[in-house]
PDB file of C-alpha atoms in Angstrom:
ATOM      1  CA  UNK A   1     -26.217 -70.021 122.296  1.00 41.00           C
ATOM      2  CA  UNK A   2     -26.029 -66.274 122.546  1.00 41.00           C
ATOM      3  CA  UNK A   3     -28.564 -64.016 120.963  1.00 42.00           C
ATOM      4  CA  UNK A   4     -26.854 -61.339 118.883  1.00 41.00           C
ATOM      5  CA  UNK A   5     -28.956 -58.586 120.386  1.00 38.00           C
ATOM      6  CA  UNK A   6     -28.167 -59.770 123.928  1.00 37.00           C
ATOM      7  CA  UNK A   7     -25.565 -57.523 125.512  1.00 30.00           C
ATOM      8  CA  UNK A   8     -24.826 -56.502 129.073  1.00 30.00           C
ATOM      9  CA  UNK A   9     -25.280 -52.778 128.354  1.00 30.00           C
ATOM     10  CA  UNK A  10     -26.621 -51.311 125.174  1.00 29.00           C
ATOM     11  CA  UNK A  11     -25.886 -47.655 124.511  1.00 25.00           C
ATOM     12  CA  UNK A  12     -26.168 -47.446 120.727  1.00 26.00           C
ATOM     13  CA  UNK A  13     -28.903 -48.112 118.228  1.00 26.00           C
ATOM     14  CA  UNK A  14     -28.814 -51.757 117.125  1.00 32.00           C
ATOM     15  CA  UNK A  15     -28.780 -52.752 113.420  1.00 32.00           C
ATOM     16  CA  UNK A  16     -32.073 -52.757 111.549  1.00 33.00           C
ATOM     17  CA  UNK A  17     -34.272 -55.836 111.512  1.00 36.00           C
ATOM     18  CA  UNK A  18     -32.990 -56.836 108.064  1.00 34.00           C
ATOM     19  CA  UNK A  19     -29.695 -57.823 109.689  1.00 35.00           C
ATOM     20  CA  UNK A  20     -31.463 -60.448 111.768  1.00 39.00           C
ATOM     21  CA  UNK A  21     -31.122 -58.500 115.035  1.00 39.00           C
ATOM     22  CA  UNK A  22     -34.166 -56.677 116.400  1.00 42.00           C
ATOM     23  CA  UNK A  23     -33.856 -52.915 116.109  1.00 40.00           C
ATOM     24  CA  UNK A  24     -33.698 -50.658 119.146  1.00 38.00           C
ATOM     25  CA  UNK A  25     -35.630 -47.451 118.718  1.00 40.00           C
ATOM     26  CA  UNK A  26     -33.933 -44.252 119.899  1.00 39.00           C
ATOM     27  CA  UNK A  27     -34.708 -43.743 123.556  1.00 41.00           C
ATOM     28  CA  UNK A  28     -35.875 -47.312 124.103  1.00 48.00           C
ATOM     29  CA  UNK A  29     -35.000 -48.482 127.607  1.00 54.00           C
ATOM     30  CA  UNK A  30     -32.278 -51.092 127.893  1.00 56.00           C
ATOM     31  CA  UNK A  31     -34.560 -53.193 130.058  1.00 66.00           C
ATOM     32  CA  UNK A  32     -37.128 -53.360 127.249  1.00 73.00           C
ATOM     33  CA  UNK A  33     -34.557 -54.778 124.839  1.00 75.00           C
ATOM     34  CA  UNK A  34     -33.335 -57.284 127.414  1.00 82.00           C
ATOM     35  CA  UNK A  35     -36.880 -58.480 128.049  1.00 88.00           C
ATOM     36  CA  UNK A  36     -37.567 -58.701 124.327  1.00 89.00           C
ATOM     37  CA  UNK A  37     -34.457 -60.874 123.951  1.00 87.00           C
ATOM     38  CA  UNK A  38     -35.758 -63.111 126.736  1.00 90.00           C
ATOM     39  CA  UNK A  39     -39.062 -63.507 124.897  1.00 93.00           C
ATOM     40  CA  UNK A  40     -37.291 -64.505 121.657  1.00 90.00           C
ATOM     41  CA  UNK A  41     -34.956 -66.870 123.514  1.00 88.00           C
ATOM     42  CA  UNK A  42     -37.878 -68.525 125.289  1.00 90.00           C
ATOM     43  CA  UNK A  43     -39.536 -69.207 121.926  1.00 90.00           C
ATOM     44  CA  UNK A  44     -36.265 -70.708 120.675  1.00 85.00           C
ATOM     45  CA  UNK A  45     -35.917 -72.951 123.725  1.00 83.00           C
ATOM     46  CA  UNK A  46     -39.563 -74.045 123.975  1.00 86.00           C
ATOM     47  CA  UNK A  47     -40.843 -73.764 120.417  1.00 85.00           C
ATOM     48  CA  UNK A  48     -43.973 -71.917 119.223  1.00 89.00           C
ATOM     49  CA  UNK A  49     -45.644 -70.439 122.301  1.00 92.00           C
ATOM     50  CA  UNK A  50     -48.805 -68.598 123.208  1.00 93.00           C
ATOM     51  CA  UNK A  51     -48.638 -65.228 124.913  1.00 93.00           C
ATOM     52  CA  UNK A  52     -49.971 -66.906 128.063  1.00 93.00           C
ATOM     53  CA  UNK A  53     -47.183 -69.528 127.958  1.00 93.00           C
ATOM     54  CA  UNK A  54     -44.538 -66.830 127.636  1.00 95.00           C
ATOM     55  CA  UNK A  55     -46.047 -64.738 130.428  1.00 94.00           C
ATOM     56  CA  UNK A  56     -45.969 -67.720 132.783  1.00 94.00           C
ATOM     57  CA  UNK A  57     -42.411 -68.788 131.872  1.00 93.00           C
ATOM     58  CA  UNK A  58     -40.969 -65.293 132.095  1.00 94.00           C
ATOM     59  CA  UNK A  59     -43.031 -64.079 135.074  1.00 93.00           C
ATOM     60  CA  UNK A  60     -44.436 -61.176 133.026  1.00 94.00           C
ATOM     61  CA  UNK A  61     -47.946 -59.851 132.623  1.00 93.00           C
ATOM     62  CA  UNK A  62     -49.798 -60.963 129.474  1.00 92.00           C
ATOM     63  CA  UNK A  63     -50.058 -57.306 128.421  1.00 93.00           C
ATOM     64  CA  UNK A  64     -46.276 -56.864 128.651  1.00 94.00           C
ATOM     65  CA  UNK A  65     -45.654 -60.048 126.664  1.00 95.00           C
ATOM     66  CA  UNK A  66     -48.062 -58.975 123.920  1.00 94.00           C
ATOM     67  CA  UNK A  67     -46.331 -55.610 123.674  1.00 94.00           C
ATOM     68  CA  UNK A  68     -42.962 -57.303 123.142  1.00 94.00           C
ATOM     69  CA  UNK A  69     -44.479 -59.810 120.715  1.00 95.00           C
ATOM     70  CA  UNK A  70     -46.005 -56.988 118.675  1.00 94.00           C
ATOM     71  CA  UNK A  71     -42.551 -55.393 118.407  1.00 93.00           C
ATOM     72  CA  UNK A  72     -40.883 -58.680 117.457  1.00 93.00           C
ATOM     73  CA  UNK A  73     -43.552 -59.348 114.812  1.00 94.00           C
ATOM     74  CA  UNK A  74     -43.008 -55.867 113.377  1.00 92.00           C
ATOM     75  CA  UNK A  75     -39.265 -56.551 113.190  1.00 90.00           C
ATOM     76  CA  UNK A  76     -39.795 -59.884 111.419  1.00 90.00           C
ATOM     77  CA  UNK A  77     -38.268 -61.865 114.280  1.00 91.00           C
ATOM     78  CA  UNK A  78     -41.417 -63.842 115.198  1.00 93.00           C
ATOM     79  CA  UNK A  79     -44.689 -64.546 113.428  1.00 93.00           C
ATOM     80  CA  UNK A  80     -48.149 -65.579 114.674  1.00 92.00           C
ATOM     81  CA  UNK A  81     -49.466 -68.969 113.610  1.00 88.00           C
ATOM     82  CA  UNK A  82     -52.470 -71.168 114.255  1.00 82.00           C
ATOM     83  CA  UNK A  83     -51.569 -73.712 116.895  1.00 73.00           C
ATOM     84  CA  UNK A  84     -51.092 -77.217 115.479  1.00 67.00           C
ATOM     85  CA  UNK A  85     -53.100 -79.856 117.315  1.00 60.00           C
ATOM     86  CA  UNK A  86     -52.117 -83.534 117.269  1.00 56.00           C
ATOM     87  CA  UNK A  87     -54.727 -86.125 118.120  1.00 55.00           C
ATOM     88  CA  UNK A  88     -58.269 -85.139 119.075  1.00 54.00           C
ATOM     89  CA  UNK A  89     -59.062 -81.436 118.713  1.00 53.00           C
ATOM     90  CA  UNK A  90     -60.835 -79.830 121.654  1.00 56.00           C
ATOM     91  CA  UNK A  91     -63.770 -77.465 121.215  1.00 61.00           C
ATOM     92  CA  UNK A  92     -63.100 -73.846 120.434  1.00 58.00           C
ATOM     93  CA  UNK A  93     -60.642 -72.078 118.209  1.00 65.00           C
ATOM     94  CA  UNK A  94     -56.965 -73.000 118.780  1.00 65.00           C
ATOM     95  CA  UNK A  95     -54.919 -70.282 120.473  1.00 75.00           C
ATOM     96  CA  UNK A  96     -52.467 -68.281 118.399  1.00 88.00           C
ATOM     97  CA  UNK A  97     -48.836 -69.246 118.900  1.00 93.00           C
ATOM     98  CA  UNK A  98     -45.750 -67.217 118.087  1.00 94.00           C
ATOM     99  CA  UNK A  99     -42.806 -68.854 116.305  1.00 91.00           C
ATOM    100  CA  UNK A 100     -39.382 -67.639 115.222  1.00 89.00           C
ATOM    101  CA  UNK A 101     -39.062 -66.698 111.553  1.00 88.00           C
ATOM    102  CA  UNK A 102     -35.982 -67.540 109.484  1.00 81.00           C
ATOM    103  CA  UNK A 103     -34.780 -64.026 110.253  1.00 82.00           C
ATOM    104  CA  UNK A 104     -35.311 -64.701 113.944  1.00 83.00           C
ATOM    105  CA  UNK A 105     -33.369 -67.945 113.819  1.00 79.00           C
ATOM    106  CA  UNK A 106     -30.568 -66.193 111.973  1.00 74.00           C
ATOM    107  CA  UNK A 107     -30.320 -63.823 114.926  1.00 71.00           C
ATOM    108  CA  UNK A 108     -28.903 -66.762 116.854  1.00 67.00           C
ATOM    109  CA  UNK A 109     -25.506 -68.050 115.889  1.00 54.00           C
ATOM    110  CA  UNK A 110     -25.778 -70.786 113.266  1.00 53.00           C
ATOM    111  CA  UNK A 111     -23.413 -73.555 112.156  1.00 45.00           C
ATOM    112  CA  UNK A 112     -21.850 -72.311 108.909  1.00 58.00           C
ATOM    113  CA  UNK A 113     -24.929 -73.176 106.849  1.00 70.00           C
ATOM    114  CA  UNK A 114     -23.619 -71.838 103.545  1.00 74.00           C
ATOM    115  CA  UNK A 115     -20.307 -73.701 103.789  1.00 78.00           C
ATOM    116  CA  UNK A 116     -22.075 -76.931 104.744  1.00 84.00           C
ATOM    117  CA  UNK A 117     -24.532 -76.662 101.841  1.00 87.00           C
ATOM    118  CA  UNK A 118     -21.712 -76.036  99.364  1.00 88.00           C
ATOM    119  CA  UNK A 119     -19.782 -79.042 100.690  1.00 91.00           C
ATOM    120  CA  UNK A 120     -22.829 -81.314 100.335  1.00 93.00           C
ATOM    121  CA  UNK A 121     -23.465 -80.108  96.790  1.00 93.00           C
ATOM    122  CA  UNK A 122     -19.838 -80.891  95.983  1.00 95.00           C
ATOM    123  CA  UNK A 123     -20.242 -84.402  97.416  1.00 95.00           C
ATOM    124  CA  UNK A 124     -23.353 -84.959  95.301  1.00 94.00           C
ATOM    125  CA  UNK A 125     -21.654 -83.743  92.113  1.00 94.00           C
ATOM    126  CA  UNK A 126     -18.516 -85.786  92.782  1.00 94.00           C
ATOM    127  CA  UNK A 127     -20.629 -88.922  93.120  1.00 92.00           C
ATOM    128  CA  UNK A 128     -22.164 -88.312  89.705  1.00 93.00           C
ATOM    129  CA  UNK A 129     -25.313 -86.434  90.665  1.00 91.00           C
ATOM    130  CA  UNK A 130     -28.834 -87.856  90.508  1.00 93.00           C
ATOM    131  CA  UNK A 131     -29.558 -90.899  92.650  1.00 94.00           C
ATOM    132  CA  UNK A 132     -25.848 -91.552  93.167  1.00 94.00           C
ATOM    133  CA  UNK A 133     -25.379 -88.034  94.436  1.00 94.00           C
ATOM    134  CA  UNK A 134     -28.320 -88.332  96.833  1.00 94.00           C
ATOM    135  CA  UNK A 135     -26.976 -91.662  98.106  1.00 95.00           C
ATOM    136  CA  UNK A 136     -23.552 -90.107  98.701  1.00 95.00           C
ATOM    137  CA  UNK A 137     -25.092 -87.270 100.708  1.00 94.00           C
ATOM    138  CA  UNK A 138     -27.113 -89.797 102.723  1.00 94.00           C
ATOM    139  CA  UNK A 139     -23.926 -91.766 103.455  1.00 94.00           C
ATOM    140  CA  UNK A 140     -22.224 -88.574 104.632  1.00 93.00           C
ATOM    141  CA  UNK A 141     -25.238 -87.720 106.822  1.00 93.00           C
ATOM    142  CA  UNK A 142     -25.067 -91.119 108.514  1.00 93.00           C
ATOM    143  CA  UNK A 143     -21.329 -90.762 109.065  1.00 92.00           C
ATOM    144  CA  UNK A 144     -21.871 -87.289 110.517  1.00 88.00           C
ATOM    145  CA  UNK A 145     -24.266 -88.503 113.203  1.00 90.00           C
ATOM    146  CA  UNK A 146     -22.272 -91.670 113.964  1.00 89.00           C
ATOM    147  CA  UNK A 147     -20.116 -90.003 116.620  1.00 84.00           C
ATOM    148  CA  UNK A 148     -23.179 -88.415 118.219  1.00 87.00           C
ATOM    149  CA  UNK A 149     -24.938 -91.779 118.161  1.00 92.00           C
ATOM    150  CA  UNK A 150     -22.091 -93.409 120.083  1.00 92.00           C
ATOM    151  CA  UNK A 151     -22.223 -90.754 122.791  1.00 91.00           C
ATOM    152  CA  UNK A 152     -25.997 -90.937 123.031  1.00 94.00           C
ATOM    153  CA  UNK A 153     -25.880 -94.746 123.200  1.00 94.00           C
ATOM    154  CA  UNK A 154     -23.490 -94.496 126.157  1.00 92.00           C
ATOM    155  CA  UNK A 155     -25.847 -92.047 127.876  1.00 91.00           C
ATOM    156  CA  UNK A 156     -28.788 -94.423 127.375  1.00 94.00           C
ATOM    157  CA  UNK A 157     -26.932 -97.667 128.176  1.00 91.00           C
ATOM    158  CA  UNK A 158     -28.183 -98.102 131.759  1.00 90.00           C
ATOM    159  CA  UNK A 159     -31.483 -96.265 131.368  1.00 92.00           C
ATOM    160  CA  UNK A 160     -34.756 -98.238 131.617  1.00 92.00           C
ATOM    161  CA  UNK A 161     -36.646 -98.366 128.284  1.00 88.00           C
ATOM    162  CA  UNK A 162     -39.497 -96.193 129.546  1.00 88.00           C
ATOM    163  CA  UNK A 163     -37.045 -93.398 130.447  1.00 92.00           C
ATOM    164  CA  UNK A 164     -34.913 -93.447 127.311  1.00 93.00           C
ATOM    165  CA  UNK A 165     -36.795 -90.753 125.409  1.00 95.00           C
ATOM    166  CA  UNK A 166     -36.236 -88.284 128.248  1.00 95.00           C
ATOM    167  CA  UNK A 167     -32.577 -89.315 128.549  1.00 95.00           C
ATOM    168  CA  UNK A 168     -32.126 -88.792 124.798  1.00 96.00           C
ATOM    169  CA  UNK A 169     -33.727 -85.347 125.087  1.00 95.00           C
ATOM    170  CA  UNK A 170     -31.223 -84.440 127.809  1.00 94.00           C
ATOM    171  CA  UNK A 171     -28.331 -85.592 125.620  1.00 93.00           C
ATOM    172  CA  UNK A 172     -29.656 -83.597 122.666  1.00 93.00           C
ATOM    173  CA  UNK A 173     -30.054 -80.514 124.846  1.00 90.00           C
ATOM    174  CA  UNK A 174     -26.424 -80.797 125.887  1.00 88.00           C
ATOM    175  CA  UNK A 175     -25.578 -80.609 122.163  1.00 86.00           C
ATOM    176  CA  UNK A 176     -27.622 -77.431 121.677  1.00 83.00           C
ATOM    177  CA  UNK A 177     -30.904 -78.846 120.347  1.00 90.00           C
ATOM    178  CA  UNK A 178     -33.043 -77.546 123.260  1.00 89.00           C
ATOM    179  CA  UNK A 179     -34.972 -80.832 123.375  1.00 93.00           C
ATOM    180  CA  UNK A 180     -37.973 -81.695 125.522  1.00 93.00           C
ATOM    181  CA  UNK A 181     -40.466 -84.562 125.781  1.00 94.00           C
ATOM    182  CA  UNK A 182     -44.191 -84.723 126.327  1.00 91.00           C
ATOM    183  CA  UNK A 183     -46.894 -87.324 126.450  1.00 88.00           C
ATOM    184  CA  UNK A 184     -48.780 -87.722 123.192  1.00 79.00           C
ATOM    185  CA  UNK A 185     -51.806 -89.578 121.800  1.00 68.00           C
ATOM    186  CA  UNK A 186     -51.477 -92.047 118.979  1.00 59.00           C
ATOM    187  CA  UNK A 187     -50.854 -90.567 115.529  1.00 58.00           C
ATOM    188  CA  UNK A 188     -52.291 -91.521 112.147  1.00 59.00           C
ATOM    189  CA  UNK A 189     -51.348 -95.056 111.200  1.00 57.00           C
ATOM    190  CA  UNK A 190     -50.828 -96.201 114.807  1.00 55.00           C
ATOM    191  CA  UNK A 191     -53.144 -98.362 116.866  1.00 50.00           C
ATOM    192  CA  UNK A 192     -55.550 -96.438 119.063  1.00 50.00           C
ATOM    193  CA  UNK A 193     -53.887 -97.681 122.252  1.00 49.00           C
ATOM    194  CA  UNK A 194     -50.419 -96.941 120.936  1.00 59.00           C
ATOM    195  CA  UNK A 195     -49.985 -93.650 122.753  1.00 79.00           C
ATOM    196  CA  UNK A 196     -46.424 -92.591 123.334  1.00 89.00           C
ATOM    197  CA  UNK A 197     -44.133 -89.616 123.684  1.00 93.00           C
ATOM    198  CA  UNK A 198     -43.123 -86.744 121.466  1.00 94.00           C
ATOM    199  CA  UNK A 199     -39.443 -85.872 121.340  1.00 95.00           C
ATOM    200  CA  UNK A 200     -39.342 -82.139 120.519  1.00 95.00           C
ATOM    201  CA  UNK A 201     -36.194 -80.358 119.321  1.00 94.00           C
ATOM    202  CA  UNK A 202     -36.745 -76.616 119.545  1.00 91.00           C
ATOM    203  CA  UNK A 203     -33.498 -75.692 117.824  1.00 87.00           C
ATOM    204  CA  UNK A 204     -31.545 -77.149 114.904  1.00 87.00           C
ATOM    205  CA  UNK A 205     -28.014 -75.816 114.218  1.00 80.00           C
ATOM    206  CA  UNK A 206     -28.191 -76.976 110.590  1.00 83.00           C
ATOM    207  CA  UNK A 207     -31.826 -76.142 109.788  1.00 84.00           C
ATOM    208  CA  UNK A 208     -31.107 -74.156 106.626  1.00 83.00           C
ATOM    209  CA  UNK A 209     -28.800 -76.854 105.254  1.00 88.00           C
ATOM    210  CA  UNK A 210     -31.313 -79.593 106.100  1.00 90.00           C
ATOM    211  CA  UNK A 211     -33.938 -77.657 104.148  1.00 90.00           C
ATOM    212  CA  UNK A 212     -31.889 -78.364 101.020  1.00 91.00           C
ATOM    213  CA  UNK A 213     -30.646 -81.809 102.090  1.00 93.00           C
ATOM    214  CA  UNK A 214     -33.349 -83.751 104.011  1.00 93.00           C
ATOM    215  CA  UNK A 215     -30.912 -86.662 104.272  1.00 93.00           C
ATOM    216  CA  UNK A 216     -29.598 -84.925 107.405  1.00 93.00           C
ATOM    217  CA  UNK A 217     -33.016 -85.231 109.050  1.00 93.00           C
ATOM    218  CA  UNK A 218     -33.459 -88.800 107.836  1.00 94.00           C
ATOM    219  CA  UNK A 219     -30.112 -89.932 109.252  1.00 94.00           C
ATOM    220  CA  UNK A 220     -30.963 -88.372 112.609  1.00 95.00           C
ATOM    221  CA  UNK A 221     -34.343 -90.126 112.704  1.00 95.00           C
ATOM    222  CA  UNK A 222     -32.644 -93.457 111.915  1.00 95.00           C
ATOM    223  CA  UNK A 223     -30.321 -92.903 114.889  1.00 95.00           C
ATOM    224  CA  UNK A 224     -33.287 -92.191 117.170  1.00 95.00           C
ATOM    225  CA  UNK A 225     -34.904 -95.422 116.025  1.00 94.00           C
ATOM    226  CA  UNK A 226     -31.799 -97.476 116.804  1.00 93.00           C
ATOM    227  CA  UNK A 227     -31.178 -95.792 120.147  1.00 94.00           C
ATOM    228  CA  UNK A 228     -34.765 -96.194 121.338  1.00 93.00           C
ATOM    229  CA  UNK A 229     -35.201 -99.648 119.880  1.00 91.00           C
ATOM    230  CA  UNK A 230     -38.453 -98.837 118.130  1.00 91.00           C
ATOM    231  CA  UNK A 231     -39.907 -97.472 114.914  1.00 91.00           C
ATOM    232  CA  UNK A 232     -40.255 -93.689 115.267  1.00 94.00           C
ATOM    233  CA  UNK A 233     -42.262 -91.257 113.166  1.00 93.00           C
ATOM    234  CA  UNK A 234     -41.293 -87.702 112.302  1.00 93.00           C
ATOM    235  CA  UNK A 235     -44.309 -85.401 112.594  1.00 93.00           C
ATOM    236  CA  UNK A 236     -42.604 -82.080 111.855  1.00 93.00           C
ATOM    237  CA  UNK A 237     -39.204 -80.562 111.162  1.00 93.00           C
ATOM    238  CA  UNK A 238     -37.813 -77.047 111.445  1.00 90.00           C
ATOM    239  CA  UNK A 239     -36.201 -77.567 108.033  1.00 89.00           C
ATOM    240  CA  UNK A 240     -39.672 -78.158 106.563  1.00 87.00           C
ATOM    241  CA  UNK A 241     -40.922 -74.864 108.005  1.00 86.00           C
ATOM    242  CA  UNK A 242     -42.375 -76.086 111.281  1.00 88.00           C
ATOM    243  CA  UNK A 243     -41.538 -74.428 114.584  1.00 85.00           C
ATOM    244  CA  UNK A 244     -40.209 -77.602 116.198  1.00 91.00           C
ATOM    245  CA  UNK A 245     -38.700 -80.912 115.069  1.00 94.00           C
ATOM    246  CA  UNK A 246     -41.207 -83.396 116.509  1.00 95.00           C
ATOM    247  CA  UNK A 247     -40.658 -87.158 116.600  1.00 95.00           C
ATOM    248  CA  UNK A 248     -43.351 -89.557 117.809  1.00 95.00           C
ATOM    249  CA  UNK A 249     -42.117 -92.540 119.828  1.00 94.00           C
ATOM    250  CA  UNK A 250     -44.878 -95.129 120.430  1.00 90.00           C
ATOM    251  CA  UNK A 251     -45.127 -96.320 124.007  1.00 79.00           C
ATOM    252  CA  UNK A 252     -46.289 -99.795 123.030  1.00 55.00           C
ATOM    253  CA  UNK A 253     -42.790-100.725 121.890  1.00 47.00           C
ATOM    254  CA  UNK A 254     -40.841 -99.311 124.847  1.00 46.00           C
ATOM    255  CA  UNK A 255     -40.943-102.558 126.773  1.00 42.00           C
ATOM    256  CA  UNK A 256     -39.591-104.470 123.782  1.00 47.00           C
ATOM    257  CA  UNK A 257     -36.762-102.060 122.987  1.00 43.00           C
ATOM    258  CA  UNK A 258     -33.902-103.701 121.153  1.00 41.00           C
ATOM    259  CA  UNK A 259     -30.924-102.752 119.063  1.00 38.00           C
ATOM    260  CA  UNK A 260     -32.531-104.354 116.014  1.00 39.00           C
ATOM    261  CA  UNK A 261     -35.343-101.836 115.646  1.00 40.00           C
ATOM    262  CA  UNK A 262     -36.810-101.180 112.240  1.00 40.00           C
ATOM    263  CA  UNK A 263     -35.808 -98.178 110.175  1.00 41.00           C
ATOM    264  CA  UNK A 264     -37.517 -94.936 111.107  1.00 45.00           C
ATOM    265  CA  UNK A 265     -39.871 -92.846 109.053  1.00 46.00           C
ATOM    266  CA  UNK A 266     -38.213 -90.449 106.658  1.00 45.00           C
ATOM    267  CA  UNK A 267     -36.945 -87.109 107.931  1.00 48.00           C
ATOM    268  CA  UNK A 268     -39.365 -85.451 105.521  1.00 50.00           C
ATOM    269  CA  UNK A 269     -42.752 -84.641 106.998  1.00 49.00           C
ATOM    270  CA  UNK A 270     -45.470 -87.197 106.281  1.00 44.00           C
ATOM    271  CA  UNK A 271     -47.724 -86.164 103.402  1.00 36.00           C
TER     272      UNK A 271
END
């Protein structure tokens, strides 16, 4: 995906921050804007990040990264947050992380959110509204991810169970979700020895639509459950306001992966 402010040469003043594209002050060096775009893109690709993380990824000094972050915060492109900690919390205060705001996400090309939301509202009304309308939207959401599920199933067909989460992340990344995996401790409701992996999606092309219609998230989680052959648990979603869509996949069930896995936890964040 291409960042709107990302251009080969920039000789004019960019639109104001309200447009979703960071502003360029008169006289600002082109290299500064390019680096600032790299900082925003890195947060998109990797999720909420500390200044130290960004400095290491981008081979910049921490002071330079903080200067660009200060500018992006002032423009409403990123915002500082307390770092979320899953599992046991270590001593000391969690480091501040910087996440894209809605304005920042809008600075990256999105997938016709308004049209999609209007179409889903029409489907719900046509089905009679209420529970029938919600069921119709859920049916559409499952149909929407069916084609993706077939492609992902093919990609995972010959992959050993313990490597399937990583293979799924690679398939999701190819579809623009900027997905990664990481080891994770057990979460609430799981056995203490049921550590596993977190599947992290750092971008969602339909985040704004999913905010109004969580059925889209739920259908995706159901597909993950079937593909990985295990019950999965959604810990966070971009649509819910989190920086990353995070799905916990318990390791204990990897060895027993099967196509008859139980339904996954709802796409809505756990209470």
